[in-house]
XYZ file of C-alpha atoms in Angstrom:
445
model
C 17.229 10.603 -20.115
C 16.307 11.996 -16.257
C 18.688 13.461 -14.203
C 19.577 11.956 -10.978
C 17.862 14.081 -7.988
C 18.096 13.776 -4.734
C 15.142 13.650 -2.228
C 13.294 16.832 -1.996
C 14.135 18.684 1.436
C 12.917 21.777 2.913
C 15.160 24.473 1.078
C 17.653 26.662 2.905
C 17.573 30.559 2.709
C 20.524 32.302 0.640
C 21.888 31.503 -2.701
C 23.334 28.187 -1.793
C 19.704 26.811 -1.735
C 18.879 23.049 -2.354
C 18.654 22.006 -6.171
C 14.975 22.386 -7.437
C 13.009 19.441 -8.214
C 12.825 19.350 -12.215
C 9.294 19.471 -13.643
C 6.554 16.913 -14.864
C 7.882 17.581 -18.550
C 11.299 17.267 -18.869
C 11.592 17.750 -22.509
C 12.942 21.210 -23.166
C 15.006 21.437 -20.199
C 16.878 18.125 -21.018
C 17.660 19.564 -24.507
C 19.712 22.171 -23.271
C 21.022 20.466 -20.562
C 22.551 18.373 -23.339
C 23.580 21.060 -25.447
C 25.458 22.476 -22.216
C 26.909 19.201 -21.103
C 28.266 17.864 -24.823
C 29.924 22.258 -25.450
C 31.294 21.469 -21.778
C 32.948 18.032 -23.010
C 34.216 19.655 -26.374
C 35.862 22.319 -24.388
C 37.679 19.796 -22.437
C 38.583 17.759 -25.688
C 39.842 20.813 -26.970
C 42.104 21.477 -24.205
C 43.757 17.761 -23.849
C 44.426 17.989 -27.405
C 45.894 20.925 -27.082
C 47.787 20.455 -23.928
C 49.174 16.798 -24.403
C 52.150 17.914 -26.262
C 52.956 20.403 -22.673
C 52.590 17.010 -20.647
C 55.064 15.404 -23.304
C 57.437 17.784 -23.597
C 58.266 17.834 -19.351
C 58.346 13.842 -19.322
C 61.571 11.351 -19.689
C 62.047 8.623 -21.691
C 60.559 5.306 -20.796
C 57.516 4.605 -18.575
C 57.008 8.181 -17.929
C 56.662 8.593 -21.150
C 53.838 5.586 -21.928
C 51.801 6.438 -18.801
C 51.502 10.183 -20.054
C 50.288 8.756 -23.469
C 47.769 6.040 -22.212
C 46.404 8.973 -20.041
C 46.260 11.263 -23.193
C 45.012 8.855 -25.248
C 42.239 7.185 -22.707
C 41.480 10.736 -22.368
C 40.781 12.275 -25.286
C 39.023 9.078 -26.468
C 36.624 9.192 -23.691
C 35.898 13.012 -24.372
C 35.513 12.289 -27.945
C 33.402 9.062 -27.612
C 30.896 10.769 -24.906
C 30.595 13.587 -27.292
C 29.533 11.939 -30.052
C 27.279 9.418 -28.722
C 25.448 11.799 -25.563
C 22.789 9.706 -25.919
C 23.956 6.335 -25.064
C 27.351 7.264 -22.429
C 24.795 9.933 -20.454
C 22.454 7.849 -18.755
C 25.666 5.652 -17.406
C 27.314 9.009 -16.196
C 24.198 9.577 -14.766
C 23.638 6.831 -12.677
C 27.244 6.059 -11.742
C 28.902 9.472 -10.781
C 31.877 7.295 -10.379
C 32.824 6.929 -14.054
C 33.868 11.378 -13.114
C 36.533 10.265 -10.925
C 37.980 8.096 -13.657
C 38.141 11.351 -16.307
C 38.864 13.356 -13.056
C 42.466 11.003 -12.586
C 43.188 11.206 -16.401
C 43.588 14.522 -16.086
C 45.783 14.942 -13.069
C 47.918 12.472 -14.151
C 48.498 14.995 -17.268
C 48.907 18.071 -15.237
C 51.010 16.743 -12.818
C 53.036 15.815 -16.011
C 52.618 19.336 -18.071
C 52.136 21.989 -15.178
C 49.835 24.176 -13.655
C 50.445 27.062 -16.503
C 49.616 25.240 -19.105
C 46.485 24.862 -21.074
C 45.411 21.729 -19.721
C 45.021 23.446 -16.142
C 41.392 24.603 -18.061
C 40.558 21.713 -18.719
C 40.258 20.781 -15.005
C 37.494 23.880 -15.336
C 35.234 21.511 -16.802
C 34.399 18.773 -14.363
C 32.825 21.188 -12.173
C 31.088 22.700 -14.676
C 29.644 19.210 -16.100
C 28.869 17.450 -12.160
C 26.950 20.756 -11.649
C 24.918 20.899 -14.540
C 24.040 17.020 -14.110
C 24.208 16.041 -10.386
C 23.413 19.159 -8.615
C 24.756 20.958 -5.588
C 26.162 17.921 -3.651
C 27.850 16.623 -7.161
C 29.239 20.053 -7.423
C 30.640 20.103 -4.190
C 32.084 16.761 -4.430
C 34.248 17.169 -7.597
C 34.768 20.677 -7.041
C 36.945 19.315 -3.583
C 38.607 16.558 -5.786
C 39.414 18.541 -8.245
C 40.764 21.392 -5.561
C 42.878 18.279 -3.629
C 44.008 17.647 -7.539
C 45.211 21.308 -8.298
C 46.558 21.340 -4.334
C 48.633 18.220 -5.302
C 50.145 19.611 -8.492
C 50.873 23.008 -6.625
C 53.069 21.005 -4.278
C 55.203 19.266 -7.507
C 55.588 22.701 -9.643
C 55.720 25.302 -6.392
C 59.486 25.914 -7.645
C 58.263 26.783 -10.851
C 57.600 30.547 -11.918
C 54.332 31.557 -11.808
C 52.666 28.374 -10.350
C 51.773 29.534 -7.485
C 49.548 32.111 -9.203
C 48.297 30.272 -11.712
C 46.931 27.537 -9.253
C 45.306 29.622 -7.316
C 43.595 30.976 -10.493
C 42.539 27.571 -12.155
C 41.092 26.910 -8.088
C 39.115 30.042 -8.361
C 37.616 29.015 -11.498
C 36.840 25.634 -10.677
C 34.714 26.724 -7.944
C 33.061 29.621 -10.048
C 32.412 26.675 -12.757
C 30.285 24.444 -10.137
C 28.447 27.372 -9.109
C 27.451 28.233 -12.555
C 26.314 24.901 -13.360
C 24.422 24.097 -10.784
C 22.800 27.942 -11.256
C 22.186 27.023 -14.847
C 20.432 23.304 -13.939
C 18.246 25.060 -11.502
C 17.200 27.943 -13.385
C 16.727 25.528 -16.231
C 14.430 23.215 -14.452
C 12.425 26.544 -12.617
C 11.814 28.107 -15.912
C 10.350 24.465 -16.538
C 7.928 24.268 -13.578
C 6.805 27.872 -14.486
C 6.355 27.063 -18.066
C 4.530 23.933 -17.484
C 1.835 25.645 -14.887
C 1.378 28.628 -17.316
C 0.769 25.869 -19.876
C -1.727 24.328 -17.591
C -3.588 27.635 -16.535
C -3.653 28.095 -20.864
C -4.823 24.461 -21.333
C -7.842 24.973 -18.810
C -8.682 28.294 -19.908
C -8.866 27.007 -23.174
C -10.841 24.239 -22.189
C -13.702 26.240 -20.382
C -13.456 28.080 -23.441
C -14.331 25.708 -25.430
C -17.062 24.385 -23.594
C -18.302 27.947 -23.051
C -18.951 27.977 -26.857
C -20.041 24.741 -27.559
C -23.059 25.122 -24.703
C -23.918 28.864 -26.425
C -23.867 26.676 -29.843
C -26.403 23.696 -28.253
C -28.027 26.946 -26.810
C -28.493 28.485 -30.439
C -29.273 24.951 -32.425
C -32.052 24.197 -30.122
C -33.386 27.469 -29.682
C -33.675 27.702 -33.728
C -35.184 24.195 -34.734
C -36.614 22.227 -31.755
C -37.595 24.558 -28.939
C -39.683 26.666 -31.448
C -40.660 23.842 -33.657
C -41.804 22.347 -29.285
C -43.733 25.810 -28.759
C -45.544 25.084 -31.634
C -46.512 21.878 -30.836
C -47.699 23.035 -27.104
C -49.923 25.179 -29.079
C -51.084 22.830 -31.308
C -52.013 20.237 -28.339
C -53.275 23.411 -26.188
C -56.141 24.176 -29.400
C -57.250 20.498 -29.748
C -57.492 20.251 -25.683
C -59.754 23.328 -26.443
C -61.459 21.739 -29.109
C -62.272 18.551 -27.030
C -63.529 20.583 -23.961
C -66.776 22.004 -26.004
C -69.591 20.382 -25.171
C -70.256 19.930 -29.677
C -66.783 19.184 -30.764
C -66.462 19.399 -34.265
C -65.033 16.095 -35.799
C -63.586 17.493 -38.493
C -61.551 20.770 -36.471
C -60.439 17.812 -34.057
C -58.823 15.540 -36.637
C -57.286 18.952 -38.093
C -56.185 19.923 -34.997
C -54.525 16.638 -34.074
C -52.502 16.118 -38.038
C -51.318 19.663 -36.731
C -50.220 17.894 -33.404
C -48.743 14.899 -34.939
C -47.076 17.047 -37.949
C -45.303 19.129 -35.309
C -44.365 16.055 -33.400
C -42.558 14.577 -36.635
C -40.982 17.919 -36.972
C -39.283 18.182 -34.153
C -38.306 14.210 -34.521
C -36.505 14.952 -37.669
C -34.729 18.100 -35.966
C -33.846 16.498 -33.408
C -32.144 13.961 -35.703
C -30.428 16.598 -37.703
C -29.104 18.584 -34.759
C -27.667 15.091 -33.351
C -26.295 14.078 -36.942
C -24.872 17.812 -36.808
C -23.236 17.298 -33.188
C -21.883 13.704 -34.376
C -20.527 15.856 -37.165
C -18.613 18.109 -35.268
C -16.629 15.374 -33.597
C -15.214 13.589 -36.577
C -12.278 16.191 -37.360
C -11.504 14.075 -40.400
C -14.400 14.495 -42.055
C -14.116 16.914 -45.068
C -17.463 18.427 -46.577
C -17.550 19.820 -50.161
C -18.315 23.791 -50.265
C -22.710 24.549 -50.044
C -24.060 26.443 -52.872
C -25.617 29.694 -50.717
C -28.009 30.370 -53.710
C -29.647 27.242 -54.276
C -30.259 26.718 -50.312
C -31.472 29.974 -49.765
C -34.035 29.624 -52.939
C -35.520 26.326 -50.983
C -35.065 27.926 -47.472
C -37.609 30.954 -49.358
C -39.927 28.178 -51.222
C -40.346 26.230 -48.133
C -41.033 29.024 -45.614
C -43.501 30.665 -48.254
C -45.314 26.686 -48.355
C -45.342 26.603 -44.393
C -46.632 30.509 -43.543
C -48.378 31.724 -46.511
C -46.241 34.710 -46.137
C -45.028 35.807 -49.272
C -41.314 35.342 -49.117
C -38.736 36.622 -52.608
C -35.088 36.058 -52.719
C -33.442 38.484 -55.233
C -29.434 38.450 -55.993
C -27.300 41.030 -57.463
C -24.043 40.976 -58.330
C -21.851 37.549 -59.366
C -22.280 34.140 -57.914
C -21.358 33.877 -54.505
C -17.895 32.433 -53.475
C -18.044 29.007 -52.494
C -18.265 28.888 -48.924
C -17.491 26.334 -45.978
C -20.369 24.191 -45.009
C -20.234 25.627 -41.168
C -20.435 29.465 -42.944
C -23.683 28.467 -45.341
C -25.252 26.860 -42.259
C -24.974 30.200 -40.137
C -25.778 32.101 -42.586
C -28.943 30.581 -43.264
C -29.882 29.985 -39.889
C -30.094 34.025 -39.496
C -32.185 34.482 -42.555
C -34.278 31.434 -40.945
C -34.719 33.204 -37.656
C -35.268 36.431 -39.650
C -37.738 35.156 -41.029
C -39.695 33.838 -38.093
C -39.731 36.980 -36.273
C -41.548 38.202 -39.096
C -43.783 35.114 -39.612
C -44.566 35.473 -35.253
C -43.688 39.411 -34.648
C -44.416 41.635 -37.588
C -48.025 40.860 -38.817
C -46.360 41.496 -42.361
C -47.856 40.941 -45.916
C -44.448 39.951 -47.144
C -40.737 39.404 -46.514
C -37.819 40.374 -49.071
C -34.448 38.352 -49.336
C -31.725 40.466 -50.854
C -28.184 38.598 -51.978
C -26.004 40.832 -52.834
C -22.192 40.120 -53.861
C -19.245 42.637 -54.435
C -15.415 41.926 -54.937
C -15.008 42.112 -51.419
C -18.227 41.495 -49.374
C -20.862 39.065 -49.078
C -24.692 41.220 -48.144
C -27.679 39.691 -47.191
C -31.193 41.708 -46.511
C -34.083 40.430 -45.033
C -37.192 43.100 -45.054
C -40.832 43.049 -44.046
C -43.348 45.427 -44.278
C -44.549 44.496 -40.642
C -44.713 46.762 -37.552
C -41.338 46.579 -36.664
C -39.482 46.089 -33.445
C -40.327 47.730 -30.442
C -38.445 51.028 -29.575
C -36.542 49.655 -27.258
C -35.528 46.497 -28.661
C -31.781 45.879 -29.290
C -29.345 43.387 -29.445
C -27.967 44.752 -26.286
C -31.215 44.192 -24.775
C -32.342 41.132 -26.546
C -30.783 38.242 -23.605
C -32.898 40.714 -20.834
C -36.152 40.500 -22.610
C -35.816 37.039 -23.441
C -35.659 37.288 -27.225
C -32.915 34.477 -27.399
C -33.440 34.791 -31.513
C -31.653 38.009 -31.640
C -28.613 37.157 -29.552
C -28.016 33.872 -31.493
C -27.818 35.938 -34.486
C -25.186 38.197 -33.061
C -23.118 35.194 -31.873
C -23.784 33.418 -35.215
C -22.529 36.791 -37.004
C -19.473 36.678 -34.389
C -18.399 33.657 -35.600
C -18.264 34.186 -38.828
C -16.938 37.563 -38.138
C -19.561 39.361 -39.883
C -21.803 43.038 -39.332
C -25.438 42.317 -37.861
C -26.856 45.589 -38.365
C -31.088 45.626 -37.805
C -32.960 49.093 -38.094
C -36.602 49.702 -38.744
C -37.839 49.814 -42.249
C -40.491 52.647 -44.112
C -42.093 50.245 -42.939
C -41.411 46.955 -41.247
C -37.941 45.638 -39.694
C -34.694 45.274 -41.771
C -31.954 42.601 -40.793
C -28.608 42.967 -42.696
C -25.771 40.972 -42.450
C -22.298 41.909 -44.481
C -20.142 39.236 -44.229
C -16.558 40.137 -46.121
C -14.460 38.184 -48.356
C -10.978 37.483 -48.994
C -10.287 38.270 -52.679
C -7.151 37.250 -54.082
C -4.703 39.664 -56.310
C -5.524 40.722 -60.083
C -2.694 38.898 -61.527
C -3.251 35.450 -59.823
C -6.123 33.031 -60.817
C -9.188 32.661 -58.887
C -8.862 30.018 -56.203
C -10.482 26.625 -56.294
C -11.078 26.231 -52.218
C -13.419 28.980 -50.001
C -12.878 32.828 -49.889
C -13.622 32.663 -46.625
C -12.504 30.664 -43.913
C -15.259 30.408 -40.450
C -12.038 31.373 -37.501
C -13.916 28.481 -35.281
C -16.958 26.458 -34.664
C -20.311 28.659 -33.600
């Protein structure tokens, strides 16, 4: 259901203003235009009920008589019916404003019959009230002046009657107040709307740049960790065998070394390529569900195959329990910083060896990466790391971010230590150990 509005005009000053023009989304401020209209119709049931015996008592027998009771009756059986089916009798009161008037003479016939002191002079109160809340300021006006020429008319039968004279001029008073206050009530309704909606809006594209904020510092960290280095060391590769060729002996042998080195790195960075695009395929399919990743077992191959690759001795050592079982997005960033650990020391450190330390406690996940390398520069920190181009580090903050994690790297006696603490969710003494993860990632890196 829409309300009926009339054209948007340039608004006047003062209170009296035009009606505003309800929003895009209409939802919320129909509701309790509904709720407002259907307690504005019970009142008015309420009051015929109650006042059809006043309108009875003051008539004579015969057709006096029957016309007060088809107007009771037609009455009260409108009320009711419109109440209890809003949905079907409001978008005909909408559009025809006329089917008012018929309610509006229903009623005067029974005040003209009971008298202006009686209860049913309230329940003229209410057609204001209702053509302001659904037709706005010229509705209001309208009924509000047929319902004044109503109360004027029933002045004129009863002005020998005590008190009439007073009590019309009270039931006139709050007719008027009534249209006022519904119109008030639409407006404010449908402002609070058009506020609500644009604040809605302003969240919606905030969100949004949010959103693609992260997922471009994501991209950012994915490529800087598989193909852009796996890319550098392929420029390398093809810079040596270039070198190679250039002498004026080349050595067969170096050059077909040179160029498996070439061609390795160029399958390399094939196949990550493929995995980061299966990963970002993976991100978009919100129904997919992936079983929790045992940490141990991947970080025992992530170890073996680093070792295999750099000839840098690499050991993984755990203490404490097995490790929770953890979302698949949570084992992934956790590995990728012991992966880019590791790589600084491979590039960086000029170390002998590299330790992996997993350590698990009731409430926190630890891992340690140490070499016995030269360690980072003096000035090197995370602060610093964007300035002076070391990419590595700031993806492992933002990784550690996401997961909501401590990133904490110091120098060694010797060497460089990296050490992430990433905490865990335990659940009570008395209740059994859960079957889904400890931990839950708060949102995609």
């Amino acid at each position: 259901m829409a309300p009926s509005v009339a054209p948007s005009v340039a608004p006047t000053t003062g209170y009296l203003q035009d009606d505003a023009a309800p929003p895009a989304t209409l939802r919320l401020q129909l509701n309790a235009l509904q709720a407002l209209s259907r307690q504005t119709i019970a009142v008015r049931l309420t009051m015929l009920a109650i006042g059809t015996p006043f309108a009875m008592a003051n008539t004579s027998d015969g057709a006096p008589t029957h016309a007060v009771l088809i107007a009771a009756a037609l009455g009260i059986t409108i009320s009711y019916a419109t109440l209890r089916d809003w949905d079907r009798f409001a978008p005909r009161l909408l559009a025809h404003p006329s089917l008012m008037v018929l309610d509006l003479v229903l009623g005067a016939v029974l005040l003209l019959t009971a008298s202006p002191v009686s209860p049913l002079a309230y329940a003229t109160v209410c057609t204001p009230l209702l053509s302001g809340l659904l037709y706005g300021w010229r509705g209001a006006g309208l009924f509000t002046g047929l319902q004044l020429a109503v109360l004027l008319t029933v002045h004129r039968a009863w002005e020998h009657s005590p008190g009439a004279g007073a009590g019309t001029l009270l039931i006139a008073g709050f007719c008027v107040a009534a249209g006022i206050i519904g119109v008030t009530l639409r407006n404010l309704m449908f402002r609070f709307g058009t506020a609500t909606q644009a604040l809605a809006e302003a969240t919606s594209r905030l969100a949004v740049a949010e959103a693609v904020e992260s997922e471009r510092a994501r991209l950012a960290r994915e490529l800087h960790d598989s193909v852009a280095k796996t890319l550098h060391g392929l420029a390398l590769a093809a810079d040596a065998l270039s070198t190679s060729a250039d002498r004026p002996a080349p050595d067969p042998a170096v050059l077909r070394r040179q160029a498996a080195l070439v061609a390795a790195a160029a399958r390399r960075a094939a196949a990550e390529s493929r995995d980061l695009l299966t990963d970002l395929r993976r991100h978009t399919d919100l129904t997919e569900t992936r079983p929790p990743a045992d940490l141990t077992t991947q970080l025992t191959a992530k170890t073996t195959t680093f070792t295999t690759r750099t000839t840098l001795p690499t050991h993984l050592t755990r203490t404490g329990p097995e490790p929770p079982p953890l979302p698949p997005e949570t084992t992934r960033h956790l590995l990728a910083i012991v992966t880019e650990a590791l790589e600084n020391t491979h590039r960086h450190a000029r170390a002998t060896r590299a330790d992996v330390t997993l350590t698990v406690t009731a409430t926190a996940l630890r891992l340690t990466i140490k070499d016995d390398g030269v360690g980072l520069p003096p000035a090197r920190a995370l602060a610093e790391a964007s300035d002076s181009g070391h990419f590595g580090l700031v993806g492992m903050r933002e990784r550690a971010e996401q997961l909501g994690a401590h990133l904490h790297i110091a120098p060694g006696t010797p060497g460089t230590e990296v050490t992430l603490t990433l905490p865990l969710r335990e659940p009570p003494a008395d209740t059994p150990r859960p079957s889904r993860p400890l931990h839950q990632e708060s949102a995609h890196a």
